[in-house]
mmCIF file of C-alpha atoms in Angstrom:
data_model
loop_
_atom_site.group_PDB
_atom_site.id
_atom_site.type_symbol
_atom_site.label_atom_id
_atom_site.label_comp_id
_atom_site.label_asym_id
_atom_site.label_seq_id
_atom_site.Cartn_x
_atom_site.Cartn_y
_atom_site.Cartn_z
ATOM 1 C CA UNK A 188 -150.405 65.810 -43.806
ATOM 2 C CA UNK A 189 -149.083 69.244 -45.329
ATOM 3 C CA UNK A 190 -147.484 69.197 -48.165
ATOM 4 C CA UNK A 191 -144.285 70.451 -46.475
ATOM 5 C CA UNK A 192 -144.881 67.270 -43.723
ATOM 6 C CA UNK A 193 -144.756 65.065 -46.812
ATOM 7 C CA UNK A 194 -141.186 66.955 -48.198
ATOM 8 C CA UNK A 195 -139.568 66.637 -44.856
ATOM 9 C CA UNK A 196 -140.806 62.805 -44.388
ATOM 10 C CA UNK A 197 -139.539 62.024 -47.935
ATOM 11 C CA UNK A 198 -142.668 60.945 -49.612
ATOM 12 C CA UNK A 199 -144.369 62.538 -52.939
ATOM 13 C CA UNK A 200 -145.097 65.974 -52.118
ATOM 14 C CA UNK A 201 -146.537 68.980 -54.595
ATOM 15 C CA UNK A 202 -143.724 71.655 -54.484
ATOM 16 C CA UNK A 203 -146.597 73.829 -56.107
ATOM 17 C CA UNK A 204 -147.706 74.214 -52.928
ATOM 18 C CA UNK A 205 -148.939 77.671 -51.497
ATOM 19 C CA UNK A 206 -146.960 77.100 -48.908
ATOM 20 C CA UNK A 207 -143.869 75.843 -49.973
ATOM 21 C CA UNK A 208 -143.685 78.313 -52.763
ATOM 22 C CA UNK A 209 -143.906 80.853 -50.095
ATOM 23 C CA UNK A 210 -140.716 79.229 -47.588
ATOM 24 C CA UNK A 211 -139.015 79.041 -51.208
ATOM 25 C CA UNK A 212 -139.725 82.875 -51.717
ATOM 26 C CA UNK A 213 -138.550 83.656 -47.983
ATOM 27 C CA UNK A 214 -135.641 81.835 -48.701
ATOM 28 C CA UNK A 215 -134.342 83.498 -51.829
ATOM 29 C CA UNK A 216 -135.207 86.756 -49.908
ATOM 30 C CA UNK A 217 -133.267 86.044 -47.001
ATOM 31 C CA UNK A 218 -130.137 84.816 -49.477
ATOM 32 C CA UNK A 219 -130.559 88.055 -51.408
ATOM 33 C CA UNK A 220 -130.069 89.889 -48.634
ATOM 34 C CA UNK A 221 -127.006 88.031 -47.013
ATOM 35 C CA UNK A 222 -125.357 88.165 -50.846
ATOM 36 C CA UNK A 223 -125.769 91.997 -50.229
ATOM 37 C CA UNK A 224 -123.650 92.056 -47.304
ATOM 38 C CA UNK A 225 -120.360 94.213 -46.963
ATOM 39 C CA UNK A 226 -118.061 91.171 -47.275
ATOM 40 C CA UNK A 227 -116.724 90.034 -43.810
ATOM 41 C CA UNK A 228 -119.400 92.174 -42.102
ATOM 42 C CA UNK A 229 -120.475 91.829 -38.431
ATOM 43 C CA UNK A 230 -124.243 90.963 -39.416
ATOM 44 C CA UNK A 231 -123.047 87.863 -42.138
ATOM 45 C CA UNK A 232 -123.863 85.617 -39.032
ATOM 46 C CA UNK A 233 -126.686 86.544 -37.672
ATOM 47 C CA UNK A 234 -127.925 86.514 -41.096
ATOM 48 C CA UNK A 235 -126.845 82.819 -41.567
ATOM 49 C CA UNK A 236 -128.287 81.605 -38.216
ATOM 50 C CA UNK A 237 -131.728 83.275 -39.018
ATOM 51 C CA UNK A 238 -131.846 81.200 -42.328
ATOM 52 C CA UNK A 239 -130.667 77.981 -41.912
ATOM 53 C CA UNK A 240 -131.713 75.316 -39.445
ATOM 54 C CA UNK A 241 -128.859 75.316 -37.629
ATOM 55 C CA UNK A 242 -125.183 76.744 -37.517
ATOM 56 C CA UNK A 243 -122.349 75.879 -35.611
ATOM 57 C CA UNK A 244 -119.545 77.899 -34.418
ATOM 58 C CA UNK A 245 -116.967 79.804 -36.757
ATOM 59 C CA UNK A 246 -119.595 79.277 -40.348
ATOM 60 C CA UNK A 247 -117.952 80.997 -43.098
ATOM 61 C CA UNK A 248 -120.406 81.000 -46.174
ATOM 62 C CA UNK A 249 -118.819 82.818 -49.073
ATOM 63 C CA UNK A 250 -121.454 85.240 -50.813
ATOM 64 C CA UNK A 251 -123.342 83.990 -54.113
ATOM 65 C CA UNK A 252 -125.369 81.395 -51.960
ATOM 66 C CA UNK A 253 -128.996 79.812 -52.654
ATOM 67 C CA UNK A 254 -130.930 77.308 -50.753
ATOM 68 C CA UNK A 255 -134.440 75.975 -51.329
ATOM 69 C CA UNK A 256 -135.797 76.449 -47.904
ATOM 70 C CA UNK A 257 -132.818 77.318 -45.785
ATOM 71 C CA UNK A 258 -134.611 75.714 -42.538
ATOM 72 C CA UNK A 259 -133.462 72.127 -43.609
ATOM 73 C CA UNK A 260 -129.753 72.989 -43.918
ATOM 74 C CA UNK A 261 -127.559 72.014 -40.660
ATOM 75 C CA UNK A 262 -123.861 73.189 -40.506
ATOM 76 C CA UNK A 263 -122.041 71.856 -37.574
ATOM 77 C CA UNK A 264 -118.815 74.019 -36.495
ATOM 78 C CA UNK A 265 -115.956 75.637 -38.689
ATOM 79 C CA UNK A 266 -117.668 74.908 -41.852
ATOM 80 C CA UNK A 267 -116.137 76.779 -44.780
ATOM 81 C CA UNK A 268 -117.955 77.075 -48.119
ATOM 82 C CA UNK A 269 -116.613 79.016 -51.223
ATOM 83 C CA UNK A 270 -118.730 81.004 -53.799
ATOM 84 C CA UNK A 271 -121.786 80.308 -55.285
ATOM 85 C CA UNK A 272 -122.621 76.996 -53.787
ATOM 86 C CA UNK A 273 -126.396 75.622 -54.316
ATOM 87 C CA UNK A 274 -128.636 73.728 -51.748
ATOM 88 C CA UNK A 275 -131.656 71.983 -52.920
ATOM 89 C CA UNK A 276 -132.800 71.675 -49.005
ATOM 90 C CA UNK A 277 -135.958 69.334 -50.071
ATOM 91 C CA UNK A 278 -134.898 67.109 -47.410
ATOM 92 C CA UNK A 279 -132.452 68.085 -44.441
ATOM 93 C CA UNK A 280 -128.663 68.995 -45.932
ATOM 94 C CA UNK A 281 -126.378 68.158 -42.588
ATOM 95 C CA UNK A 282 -122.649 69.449 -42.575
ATOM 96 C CA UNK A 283 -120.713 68.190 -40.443
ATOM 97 C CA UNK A 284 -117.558 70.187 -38.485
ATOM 98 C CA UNK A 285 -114.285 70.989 -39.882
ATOM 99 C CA UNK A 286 -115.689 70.744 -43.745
ATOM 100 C CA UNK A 287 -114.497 72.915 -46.438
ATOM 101 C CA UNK A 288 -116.745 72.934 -49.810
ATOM 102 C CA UNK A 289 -114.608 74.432 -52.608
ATOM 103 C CA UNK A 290 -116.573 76.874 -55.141
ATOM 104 C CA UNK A 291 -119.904 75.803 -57.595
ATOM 105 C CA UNK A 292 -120.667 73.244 -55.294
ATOM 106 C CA UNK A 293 -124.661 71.643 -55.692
ATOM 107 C CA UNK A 294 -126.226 69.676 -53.246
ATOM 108 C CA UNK A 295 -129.643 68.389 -54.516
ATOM 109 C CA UNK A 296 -131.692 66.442 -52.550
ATOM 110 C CA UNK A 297 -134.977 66.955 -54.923
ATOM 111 C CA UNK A 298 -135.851 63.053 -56.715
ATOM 112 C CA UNK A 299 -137.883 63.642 -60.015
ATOM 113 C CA UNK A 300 -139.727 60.484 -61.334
ATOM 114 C CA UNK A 301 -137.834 58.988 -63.917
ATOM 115 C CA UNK A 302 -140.789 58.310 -66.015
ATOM 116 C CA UNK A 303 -142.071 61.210 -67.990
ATOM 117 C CA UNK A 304 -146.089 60.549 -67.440
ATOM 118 C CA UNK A 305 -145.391 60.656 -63.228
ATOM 119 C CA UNK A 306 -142.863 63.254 -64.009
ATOM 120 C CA UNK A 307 -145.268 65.575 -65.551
ATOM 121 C CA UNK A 308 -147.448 65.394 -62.413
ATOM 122 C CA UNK A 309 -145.167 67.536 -60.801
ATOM 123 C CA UNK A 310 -144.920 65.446 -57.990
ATOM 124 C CA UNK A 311 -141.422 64.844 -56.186
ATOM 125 C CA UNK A 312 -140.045 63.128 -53.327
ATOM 126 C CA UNK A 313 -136.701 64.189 -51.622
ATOM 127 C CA UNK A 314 -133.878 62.474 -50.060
ATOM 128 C CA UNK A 315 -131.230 63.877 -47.369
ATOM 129 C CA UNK A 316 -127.657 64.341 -47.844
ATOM 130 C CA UNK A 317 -125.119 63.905 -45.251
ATOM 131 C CA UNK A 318 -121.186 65.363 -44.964
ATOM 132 C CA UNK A 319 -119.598 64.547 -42.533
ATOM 133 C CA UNK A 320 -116.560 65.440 -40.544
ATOM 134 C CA UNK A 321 -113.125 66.358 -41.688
ATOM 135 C CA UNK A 322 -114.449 66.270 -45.384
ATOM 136 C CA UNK A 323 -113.212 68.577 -48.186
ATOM 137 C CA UNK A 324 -114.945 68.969 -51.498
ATOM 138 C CA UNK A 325 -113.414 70.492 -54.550
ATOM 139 C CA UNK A 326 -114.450 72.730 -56.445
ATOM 140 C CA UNK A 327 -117.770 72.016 -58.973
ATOM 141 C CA UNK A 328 -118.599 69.187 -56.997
ATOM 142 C CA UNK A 329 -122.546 68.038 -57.060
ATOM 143 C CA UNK A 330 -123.895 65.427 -54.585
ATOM 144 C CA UNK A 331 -126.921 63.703 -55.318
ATOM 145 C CA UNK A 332 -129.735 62.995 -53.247
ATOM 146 C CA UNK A 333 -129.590 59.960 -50.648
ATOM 147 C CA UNK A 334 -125.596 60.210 -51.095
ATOM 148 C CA UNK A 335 -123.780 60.299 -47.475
ATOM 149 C CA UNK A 336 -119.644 61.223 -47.509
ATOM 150 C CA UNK A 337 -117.880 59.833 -45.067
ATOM 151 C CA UNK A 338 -115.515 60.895 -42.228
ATOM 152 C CA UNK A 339 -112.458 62.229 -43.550
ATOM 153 C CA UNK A 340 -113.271 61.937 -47.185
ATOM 154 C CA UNK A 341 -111.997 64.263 -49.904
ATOM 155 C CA UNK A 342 -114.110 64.740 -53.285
ATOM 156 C CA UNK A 343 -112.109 65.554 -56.149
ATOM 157 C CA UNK A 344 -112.924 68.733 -57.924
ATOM 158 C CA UNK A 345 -115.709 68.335 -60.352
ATOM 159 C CA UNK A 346 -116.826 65.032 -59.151
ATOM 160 C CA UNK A 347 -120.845 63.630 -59.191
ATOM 161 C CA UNK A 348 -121.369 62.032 -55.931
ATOM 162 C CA UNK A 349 -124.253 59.518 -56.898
ATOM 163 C CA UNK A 350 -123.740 56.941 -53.924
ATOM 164 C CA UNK A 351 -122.877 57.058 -50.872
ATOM 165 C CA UNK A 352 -118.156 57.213 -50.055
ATOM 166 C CA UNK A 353 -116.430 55.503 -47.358
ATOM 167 C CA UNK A 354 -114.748 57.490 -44.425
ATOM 168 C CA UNK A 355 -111.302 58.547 -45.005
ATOM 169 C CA UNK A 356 -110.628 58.174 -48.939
ATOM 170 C CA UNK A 357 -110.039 60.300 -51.808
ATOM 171 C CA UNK A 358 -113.009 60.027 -54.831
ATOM 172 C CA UNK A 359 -113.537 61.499 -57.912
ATOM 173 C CA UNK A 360 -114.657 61.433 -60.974
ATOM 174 C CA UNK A 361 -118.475 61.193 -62.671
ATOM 175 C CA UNK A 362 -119.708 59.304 -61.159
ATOM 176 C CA UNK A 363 -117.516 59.344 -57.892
ATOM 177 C CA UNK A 364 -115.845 56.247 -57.368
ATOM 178 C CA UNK A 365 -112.514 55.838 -54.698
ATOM 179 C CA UNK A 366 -108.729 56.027 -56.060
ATOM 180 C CA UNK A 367 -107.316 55.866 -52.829
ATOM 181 C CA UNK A 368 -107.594 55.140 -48.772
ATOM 182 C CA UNK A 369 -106.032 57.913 -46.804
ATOM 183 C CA UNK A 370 -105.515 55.408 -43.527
#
Protein backbone atom coordinates (compact mmCIF):
# COMPACT_ATOMS: atom_id res chain seq x y z
CA UNK A 1 0.00 0.00 0.00
CA UNK A 2 1.10 3.75 -0.78
CA UNK A 3 1.50 5.82 1.70
CA UNK A 4 -1.39 8.00 0.46
CA UNK A 5 -3.64 4.39 0.36
CA UNK A 6 -2.76 4.18 4.05
CA UNK A 7 -3.96 8.22 4.72
CA UNK A 8 -7.17 7.71 2.90
CA UNK A 9 -7.87 4.15 4.72
CA UNK A 10 -7.08 5.80 8.10
CA UNK A 11 -4.19 3.78 9.24
CA UNK A 12 -0.47 5.10 10.21
CA UNK A 13 0.82 6.66 7.23
CA UNK A 14 4.36 8.77 6.74
CA UNK A 15 3.16 12.29 5.63
CA UNK A 16 6.98 12.62 4.70
CA UNK A 17 6.14 10.95 1.87
CA UNK A 18 7.47 11.97 -1.69
CA UNK A 19 4.33 11.80 -2.71
CA UNK A 20 2.19 13.28 -0.37
CA UNK A 21 4.51 16.17 0.11
CA UNK A 22 4.07 16.71 -3.51
CA UNK A 23 -0.30 16.61 -3.50
CA UNK A 24 0.42 18.95 -0.34
CA UNK A 25 2.59 21.31 -2.61
CA UNK A 26 -0.12 21.12 -5.53
CA UNK A 27 -2.52 21.97 -3.12
CA UNK A 28 -1.13 25.13 -1.60
CA UNK A 29 -0.42 26.05 -5.30
CA UNK A 30 -3.76 25.64 -6.48
CA UNK A 31 -5.12 27.72 -3.12
CA UNK A 32 -2.56 30.41 -3.91
CA UNK A 33 -3.85 30.87 -6.98
CA UNK A 34 -7.70 30.88 -6.21
CA UNK A 35 -6.71 33.50 -3.11
CA UNK A 36 -5.39 35.60 -6.12
CA UNK A 37 -8.61 35.81 -7.76
CA UNK A 38 -10.48 39.19 -8.58
CA UNK A 39 -13.09 38.68 -5.83
CA UNK A 40 -16.45 37.38 -7.29
CA UNK A 41 -14.67 36.50 -10.56
CA UNK A 42 -16.08 34.17 -13.27
CA UNK A 43 -13.02 31.62 -12.92
CA UNK A 44 -13.47 31.32 -8.66
CA UNK A 45 -15.42 28.08 -9.67
CA UNK A 46 -13.76 26.42 -11.95
CA UNK A 47 -10.91 26.97 -9.75
CA UNK A 48 -12.76 25.32 -6.76
CA UNK A 49 -14.01 22.29 -8.77
CA UNK A 50 -10.41 21.59 -10.11
CA UNK A 51 -9.18 21.40 -6.40
CA UNK A 52 -11.43 19.79 -4.34
CA UNK A 53 -13.00 16.37 -4.68
CA UNK A 54 -16.15 17.43 -5.29
CA UNK A 55 -18.44 20.64 -5.39
CA UNK A 56 -21.94 21.07 -5.51
CA UNK A 57 -23.98 23.72 -6.99
CA UNK A 58 -23.90 27.53 -5.88
CA UNK A 59 -20.09 26.94 -3.59
CA UNK A 60 -19.15 30.21 -2.29
CA UNK A 61 -15.58 29.88 -0.67
CA UNK A 62 -14.47 33.24 0.65
CA UNK A 63 -10.67 33.93 -0.29
CA UNK A 64 -7.84 33.19 2.44
CA UNK A 65 -8.47 29.33 2.05
CA UNK A 66 -5.94 26.27 2.68
CA UNK A 67 -6.47 22.63 2.44
CA UNK A 68 -4.00 19.77 2.85
CA UNK A 69 -4.77 17.90 -0.28
CA UNK A 70 -7.88 19.52 -1.64
CA UNK A 71 -8.95 16.04 -3.40
CA UNK A 72 -10.47 14.74 -0.04
CA UNK A 73 -12.75 17.75 0.55
CA UNK A 74 -16.57 17.18 -0.65
CA UNK A 75 -18.99 20.22 -0.61
CA UNK A 76 -22.48 19.30 -1.43
CA UNK A 77 -24.72 22.35 -2.81
CA UNK A 78 -25.03 26.09 -1.55
CA UNK A 79 -22.22 25.76 0.79
CA UNK A 80 -21.04 29.13 2.09
CA UNK A 81 -17.69 29.51 3.87
CA UNK A 82 -16.24 32.87 5.20
CA UNK A 83 -12.50 33.91 5.27
CA UNK A 84 -9.63 32.12 6.04
CA UNK A 85 -11.04 28.77 6.88
CA UNK A 86 -8.42 25.69 7.22
CA UNK A 87 -8.88 22.01 6.03
CA UNK A 88 -6.59 19.41 7.25
CA UNK A 89 -8.06 16.96 4.33
CA UNK A 90 -5.94 13.82 5.83
CA UNK A 91 -9.03 11.93 5.59
CA UNK A 92 -12.18 12.95 3.42
CA UNK A 93 -13.83 16.51 4.84
CA UNK A 94 -17.73 16.05 3.52
CA UNK A 95 -20.05 19.24 3.60
CA UNK A 96 -23.14 18.76 3.34
CA UNK A 97 -25.89 21.31 1.41
CA UNK A 98 -27.25 24.43 2.71
CA UNK A 99 -24.10 24.91 5.33
CA UNK A 100 -22.69 28.17 6.18
CA UNK A 101 -19.10 28.11 8.06
CA UNK A 102 -18.57 31.55 9.65
CA UNK A 103 -14.81 32.97 9.43
CA UNK A 104 -11.32 31.13 11.08
CA UNK A 105 -12.97 28.02 10.87
CA UNK A 106 -10.34 24.61 11.20
CA UNK A 107 -11.26 21.35 10.31
CA UNK A 108 -8.45 18.84 11.22
CA UNK A 109 -8.74 15.48 10.54
CA UNK A 110 -4.77 14.71 11.12
CA UNK A 111 -4.48 12.22 14.72
CA UNK A 112 -0.89 12.65 16.23
CA UNK A 113 0.11 9.87 18.76
CA UNK A 114 -0.37 11.05 22.06
CA UNK A 115 2.78 9.57 23.30
CA UNK A 116 5.88 11.51 22.55
CA UNK A 117 8.32 8.35 21.58
CA UNK A 118 5.45 7.21 18.63
CA UNK A 119 4.94 10.85 18.15
CA UNK A 120 8.42 11.53 17.18
CA UNK A 121 8.20 8.83 14.49
CA UNK A 122 6.35 11.07 12.50
CA UNK A 123 3.83 8.71 11.87
CA UNK A 124 -0.01 9.77 11.81
CA UNK A 125 -3.26 8.34 11.18
CA UNK A 126 -6.34 10.47 10.08
CA UNK A 127 -9.93 10.45 10.75
CA UNK A 128 -12.93 12.00 8.55
CA UNK A 129 -15.15 14.72 9.47
CA UNK A 130 -18.66 14.99 8.50
CA UNK A 131 -21.23 18.31 8.32
CA UNK A 132 -24.08 17.80 7.47
CA UNK A 133 -27.15 19.51 6.20
CA UNK A 134 -28.73 22.72 7.29
CA UNK A 135 -25.68 23.28 9.70
CA UNK A 136 -24.19 26.71 10.55
CA UNK A 137 -20.89 27.19 12.27
CA UNK A 138 -19.76 30.37 13.88
CA UNK A 139 -17.12 31.99 13.56
CA UNK A 140 -13.47 30.43 15.04
CA UNK A 141 -14.98 27.22 15.22
CA UNK A 142 -12.41 24.01 15.03
CA UNK A 143 -13.74 20.43 14.59
CA UNK A 144 -11.69 17.67 15.48
CA UNK A 145 -11.02 14.63 13.74
CA UNK A 146 -13.68 11.64 13.85
CA UNK A 147 -16.30 14.47 14.99
CA UNK A 148 -19.67 14.25 12.76
CA UNK A 149 -22.40 17.46 13.20
CA UNK A 150 -25.59 16.66 12.76
CA UNK A 151 -28.58 17.74 10.60
CA UNK A 152 -29.63 21.06 11.45
CA UNK A 153 -27.07 21.78 14.08
CA UNK A 154 -25.65 25.21 14.87
CA UNK A 155 -22.00 25.54 16.49
CA UNK A 156 -21.57 28.46 18.54
CA UNK A 157 -18.83 30.80 17.58
CA UNK A 158 -15.53 29.75 18.91
CA UNK A 159 -16.55 26.35 19.89
CA UNK A 160 -14.04 22.91 19.83
CA UNK A 161 -16.06 20.23 18.37
CA UNK A 162 -14.26 17.11 19.98
CA UNK A 163 -17.24 14.51 19.60
CA UNK A 164 -19.57 13.94 17.53
CA UNK A 165 -23.49 16.66 18.00
CA UNK A 166 -26.91 15.51 17.56
CA UNK A 167 -29.12 16.76 14.57
CA UNK A 168 -30.97 19.85 15.16
CA UNK A 169 -29.38 21.55 18.42
CA UNK A 170 -27.44 24.48 19.28
CA UNK A 171 -23.61 23.63 20.92
CA UNK A 172 -20.95 25.51 22.07
CA UNK A 173 -18.41 25.96 24.06
CA UNK A 174 -14.69 24.09 24.51
CA UNK A 175 -15.30 21.45 24.32
CA UNK A 176 -18.77 21.56 22.47
CA UNK A 177 -21.40 20.30 24.49
CA UNK A 178 -25.54 21.04 23.64
CA UNK A 179 -27.52 24.06 25.43
CA UNK A 180 -30.45 23.56 23.54
CA UNK A 181 -32.81 21.31 21.00
CA UNK A 182 -34.10 23.40 18.17
CA UNK A 183 -37.23 20.74 17.53
Amino acid sequence: MTEKEKMINGLPYDPRDAELARLRKASKTACAAYNLLPPDSEGMEAALKAMLGAVGKNPWIEQGFRADYGFNIFLGDNVFINYNCVMLDCAPVKIGDNVFIGPNCGFYTAVHPLKAAERNTCFETAKPITVCDDVWLGGNVTVLPGVTIGKGAVIGAGSVVTKDVPPGCVAVGNPCAVIKELL
